Amino acid sequence: MQRPDPATMVSNLFSKIDTKNQGYIDKAELQSAFDQISAGATTDSASTSSTASNVETMFKAFDTNNDGKITKQELTDGMQKLADALD
């Protein structure tokens, strides 16, 4: 079974998350994406807090130069590392 190309997946994902078309993803856009994903889940304060924590952790993992922005290259690199770890 052939795995999808991470670069193509990242490009599609990046364009969906970068709703302001800034060329990078900021923390607010990432939070919004997580909020949309978890919209069907229970939205009590504990899950909201957990989602914010997950966004913070994910943002730090992908924002490798710590400039407060996730570029397409940073997202690509991070997703490639994840794909390699899963192999």
N, C-alpha and C. Protein backbone atom coordinates (compact mmCIF):
# COMPACT_ATOMS: atom_id res chain seq x y z
N MET A 1 0.84 -1.19 0.00
CA MET A 1 0.00 0.00 0.00
C MET A 1 0.88 1.25 0.00
N GLN A 2 0.66 2.11 -0.95
CA GLN A 2 1.47 3.31 -1.08
C GLN A 2 0.90 4.41 -0.19
N ARG A 3 1.79 5.03 0.54
CA ARG A 3 1.41 6.12 1.43
C ARG A 3 1.29 7.41 0.62
N PRO A 4 0.35 8.28 0.97
CA PRO A 4 0.22 9.56 0.27
C PRO A 4 1.49 10.40 0.40
N ASP A 5 1.76 11.20 -0.58
CA ASP A 5 2.93 12.07 -0.56
C ASP A 5 2.75 13.16 0.50
N PRO A 6 3.63 13.19 1.51
CA PRO A 6 3.50 14.20 2.57
C PRO A 6 3.51 15.63 2.06
N ALA A 7 4.30 15.91 1.03
CA ALA A 7 4.38 17.29 0.51
C ALA A 7 3.04 17.73 -0.07
N THR A 8 2.35 16.83 -0.77
CA THR A 8 1.05 17.16 -1.32
C THR A 8 0.02 17.34 -0.22
N MET A 9 0.06 16.45 0.76
CA MET A 9 -0.86 16.56 1.89
C MET A 9 -0.64 17.88 2.63
N VAL A 10 0.61 18.23 2.85
CA VAL A 10 0.93 19.47 3.57
C VAL A 10 0.46 20.67 2.79
N SER A 11 0.67 20.67 1.49
CA SER A 11 0.24 21.80 0.66
C SER A 11 -1.26 22.02 0.77
N ASN A 12 -2.03 20.93 0.70
CA ASN A 12 -3.48 21.04 0.82
C ASN A 12 -3.88 21.50 2.23
N LEU A 13 -3.27 20.90 3.24
CA LEU A 13 -3.57 21.25 4.62
C LEU A 13 -3.20 22.70 4.90
N PHE A 14 -2.03 23.12 4.44
CA PHE A 14 -1.56 24.48 4.67
C PHE A 14 -2.53 25.50 4.09
N SER A 15 -2.98 25.25 2.88
CA SER A 15 -3.89 26.21 2.25
C SER A 15 -5.23 26.30 2.97
N LYS A 16 -5.66 25.20 3.59
CA LYS A 16 -6.91 25.21 4.35
C LYS A 16 -6.76 25.93 5.68
N ILE A 17 -5.60 25.78 6.33
CA ILE A 17 -5.40 26.40 7.65
C ILE A 17 -5.03 27.88 7.52
N ASP A 18 -4.26 28.23 6.50
CA ASP A 18 -3.85 29.63 6.28
C ASP A 18 -5.01 30.42 5.69
N THR A 19 -6.04 30.62 6.50
CA THR A 19 -7.27 31.26 6.03
C THR A 19 -7.09 32.73 5.67
N LYS A 20 -6.04 33.36 6.21
CA LYS A 20 -5.78 34.77 5.91
C LYS A 20 -4.85 34.93 4.71
N ASN A 21 -4.44 33.81 4.13
CA ASN A 21 -3.51 33.82 2.98
C ASN A 21 -2.28 34.67 3.25
N GLN A 22 -1.69 34.46 4.41
CA GLN A 22 -0.50 35.22 4.81
C GLN A 22 0.79 34.56 4.34
N GLY A 23 0.70 33.28 3.96
CA GLY A 23 1.90 32.54 3.61
C GLY A 23 2.51 31.86 4.82
N TYR A 24 1.84 31.92 5.95
CA TYR A 24 2.25 31.22 7.15
C TYR A 24 1.01 30.99 8.01
N ILE A 25 1.15 30.09 8.96
CA ILE A 25 0.05 29.79 9.89
C ILE A 25 0.41 30.39 11.23
N ASP A 26 -0.49 31.19 11.77
CA ASP A 26 -0.26 31.71 13.11
C ASP A 26 -1.05 30.87 14.10
N LYS A 27 -0.81 31.11 15.38
CA LYS A 27 -1.43 30.30 16.42
C LYS A 27 -2.96 30.38 16.38
N ALA A 28 -3.50 31.55 16.06
CA ALA A 28 -4.95 31.72 16.00
C ALA A 28 -5.56 30.85 14.89
N GLU A 29 -4.89 30.77 13.75
CA GLU A 29 -5.40 29.94 12.65
C GLU A 29 -5.32 28.46 13.02
N LEU A 30 -4.24 28.06 13.68
CA LEU A 30 -4.13 26.67 14.11
C LEU A 30 -5.20 26.34 15.14
N GLN A 31 -5.45 27.26 16.07
CA GLN A 31 -6.50 27.06 17.07
C GLN A 31 -7.86 26.93 16.39
N SER A 32 -8.11 27.78 15.41
CA SER A 32 -9.37 27.73 14.68
C SER A 32 -9.55 26.38 13.98
N ALA A 33 -8.48 25.87 13.39
CA ALA A 33 -8.54 24.56 12.73
C ALA A 33 -8.87 23.46 13.74
N PHE A 34 -8.22 23.51 14.90
CA PHE A 34 -8.51 22.53 15.94
C PHE A 34 -9.95 22.66 16.43
N ASP A 35 -10.41 23.89 16.56
CA ASP A 35 -11.79 24.12 17.00
C ASP A 35 -12.79 23.51 16.03
N GLN A 36 -12.53 23.65 14.73
CA GLN A 36 -13.42 23.09 13.71
C GLN A 36 -13.43 21.56 13.79
N ILE A 37 -12.26 20.99 14.03
CA ILE A 37 -12.16 19.53 14.13
C ILE A 37 -12.92 19.02 15.34
N SER A 38 -12.81 19.74 16.44
CA SER A 38 -13.43 19.27 17.68
C SER A 38 -14.85 19.80 17.87
N ALA A 39 -15.42 20.44 16.86
CA ALA A 39 -16.76 21.02 16.99
C ALA A 39 -17.81 19.98 17.35
N GLY A 40 -17.64 18.78 16.87
CA GLY A 40 -18.60 17.73 17.16
C GLY A 40 -18.40 17.11 18.54
N ALA A 41 -17.25 17.39 19.15
CA ALA A 41 -16.96 16.82 20.47
C ALA A 41 -17.59 17.69 21.55
N THR A 42 -17.62 17.14 22.74
CA THR A 42 -18.13 17.90 23.90
C THR A 42 -17.24 19.10 24.12
N THR A 43 -17.82 20.25 24.31
CA THR A 43 -17.04 21.48 24.47
C THR A 43 -17.11 21.99 25.90
N ASP A 44 -16.79 21.11 26.85
CA ASP A 44 -16.72 21.60 28.23
C ASP A 44 -15.38 22.29 28.43
N SER A 45 -15.20 22.94 29.57
CA SER A 45 -13.99 23.73 29.79
C SER A 45 -12.75 22.85 29.81
N ALA A 46 -12.87 21.62 30.26
CA ALA A 46 -11.71 20.73 30.28
C ALA A 46 -11.23 20.42 28.86
N SER A 47 -12.15 20.13 27.95
CA SER A 47 -11.73 19.82 26.59
C SER A 47 -11.21 21.07 25.88
N THR A 48 -11.78 22.22 26.18
CA THR A 48 -11.29 23.47 25.61
C THR A 48 -9.86 23.74 26.07
N SER A 49 -9.62 23.52 27.34
CA SER A 49 -8.29 23.71 27.90
C SER A 49 -7.31 22.72 27.28
N SER A 50 -7.75 21.48 27.10
CA SER A 50 -6.91 20.46 26.51
C SER A 50 -6.58 20.80 25.06
N THR A 51 -7.57 21.28 24.32
CA THR A 51 -7.34 21.67 22.93
C THR A 51 -6.33 22.79 22.84
N ALA A 52 -6.45 23.79 23.70
CA ALA A 52 -5.49 24.90 23.71
C ALA A 52 -4.09 24.39 24.01
N SER A 53 -3.98 23.45 24.92
CA SER A 53 -2.69 22.87 25.26
C SER A 53 -2.12 22.09 24.09
N ASN A 54 -2.98 21.34 23.39
CA ASN A 54 -2.54 20.58 22.21
C ASN A 54 -2.07 21.52 21.10
N VAL A 55 -2.78 22.60 20.90
CA VAL A 55 -2.39 23.58 19.88
C VAL A 55 -1.03 24.17 20.23
N GLU A 56 -0.85 24.53 21.49
CA GLU A 56 0.43 25.11 21.93
C GLU A 56 1.58 24.13 21.70
N THR A 57 1.37 22.88 22.07
CA THR A 57 2.40 21.85 21.89
C THR A 57 2.71 21.65 20.41
N MET A 58 1.67 21.55 19.60
CA MET A 58 1.86 21.33 18.16
C MET A 58 2.55 22.54 17.53
N PHE A 59 2.12 23.74 17.92
CA PHE A 59 2.70 24.94 17.34
C PHE A 59 4.20 25.01 17.64
N LYS A 60 4.56 24.72 18.88
CA LYS A 60 5.99 24.73 19.26
C LYS A 60 6.78 23.68 18.49
N ALA A 61 6.17 22.53 18.25
CA ALA A 61 6.85 21.46 17.53
C ALA A 61 7.13 21.84 16.07
N PHE A 62 6.19 22.52 15.44
CA PHE A 62 6.34 22.87 14.03
C PHE A 62 7.06 24.20 13.80
N ASP A 63 6.95 25.13 14.73
CA ASP A 63 7.61 26.44 14.59
C ASP A 63 9.06 26.31 15.03
N THR A 64 9.86 25.69 14.18
CA THR A 64 11.23 25.32 14.56
C THR A 64 12.16 26.51 14.77
N ASN A 65 11.86 27.66 14.16
CA ASN A 65 12.73 28.83 14.37
C ASN A 65 12.14 29.79 15.40
N ASN A 66 11.04 29.39 16.03
CA ASN A 66 10.42 30.15 17.13
C ASN A 66 10.09 31.60 16.77
N ASP A 67 9.59 31.81 15.55
CA ASP A 67 9.24 33.18 15.15
C ASP A 67 7.75 33.46 15.26
N GLY A 68 6.99 32.50 15.82
CA GLY A 68 5.56 32.70 15.98
C GLY A 68 4.76 32.42 14.71
N LYS A 69 5.40 31.79 13.73
CA LYS A 69 4.76 31.48 12.45
C LYS A 69 5.19 30.08 12.03
N ILE A 70 4.25 29.35 11.44
CA ILE A 70 4.59 28.06 10.84
C ILE A 70 4.53 28.26 9.33
N THR A 71 5.68 28.17 8.69
CA THR A 71 5.74 28.30 7.24
C THR A 71 5.39 26.95 6.61
N LYS A 72 5.13 26.98 5.32
CA LYS A 72 4.84 25.74 4.62
C LYS A 72 6.03 24.79 4.73
N GLN A 73 7.24 25.32 4.69
CA GLN A 73 8.42 24.45 4.80
C GLN A 73 8.51 23.82 6.19
N GLU A 74 8.22 24.60 7.23
CA GLU A 74 8.25 24.05 8.59
C GLU A 74 7.19 22.96 8.75
N LEU A 75 6.01 23.18 8.19
CA LEU A 75 4.95 22.19 8.27
C LEU A 75 5.34 20.94 7.47
N THR A 76 5.93 21.13 6.30
CA THR A 76 6.39 20.02 5.48
C THR A 76 7.44 19.20 6.22
N ASP A 77 8.42 19.88 6.80
CA ASP A 77 9.49 19.19 7.53
C ASP A 77 8.93 18.41 8.72
N GLY A 78 8.03 19.03 9.46
CA GLY A 78 7.43 18.39 10.62
C GLY A 78 6.60 17.17 10.24
N MET A 79 5.83 17.29 9.17
CA MET A 79 5.00 16.18 8.73
C MET A 79 5.87 15.05 8.18
N GLN A 80 6.98 15.40 7.54
CA GLN A 80 7.89 14.37 7.03
C GLN A 80 8.51 13.60 8.19
N LYS A 81 8.89 14.33 9.25
CA LYS A 81 9.44 13.65 10.43
C LYS A 81 8.40 12.72 11.05
N LEU A 82 7.15 13.15 11.09
CA LEU A 82 6.08 12.32 11.63
C LEU A 82 5.88 11.09 10.76
N ALA A 83 5.85 11.27 9.45
CA ALA A 83 5.67 10.14 8.53
C ALA A 83 6.82 9.16 8.67
N ASP A 84 8.05 9.66 8.79
CA ASP A 84 9.21 8.78 8.94
C ASP A 84 9.14 8.00 10.26
N ALA A 85 8.68 8.67 11.31
CA ALA A 85 8.58 8.02 12.62
C ALA A 85 7.52 6.91 12.60
N LEU A 86 6.50 7.08 11.77
CA LEU A 86 5.43 6.08 11.70
C LEU A 86 5.79 4.89 10.83
N ASP A 87 6.83 5.02 10.01
CA ASP A 87 7.25 3.91 9.14
C ASP A 87 7.92 2.81 9.93
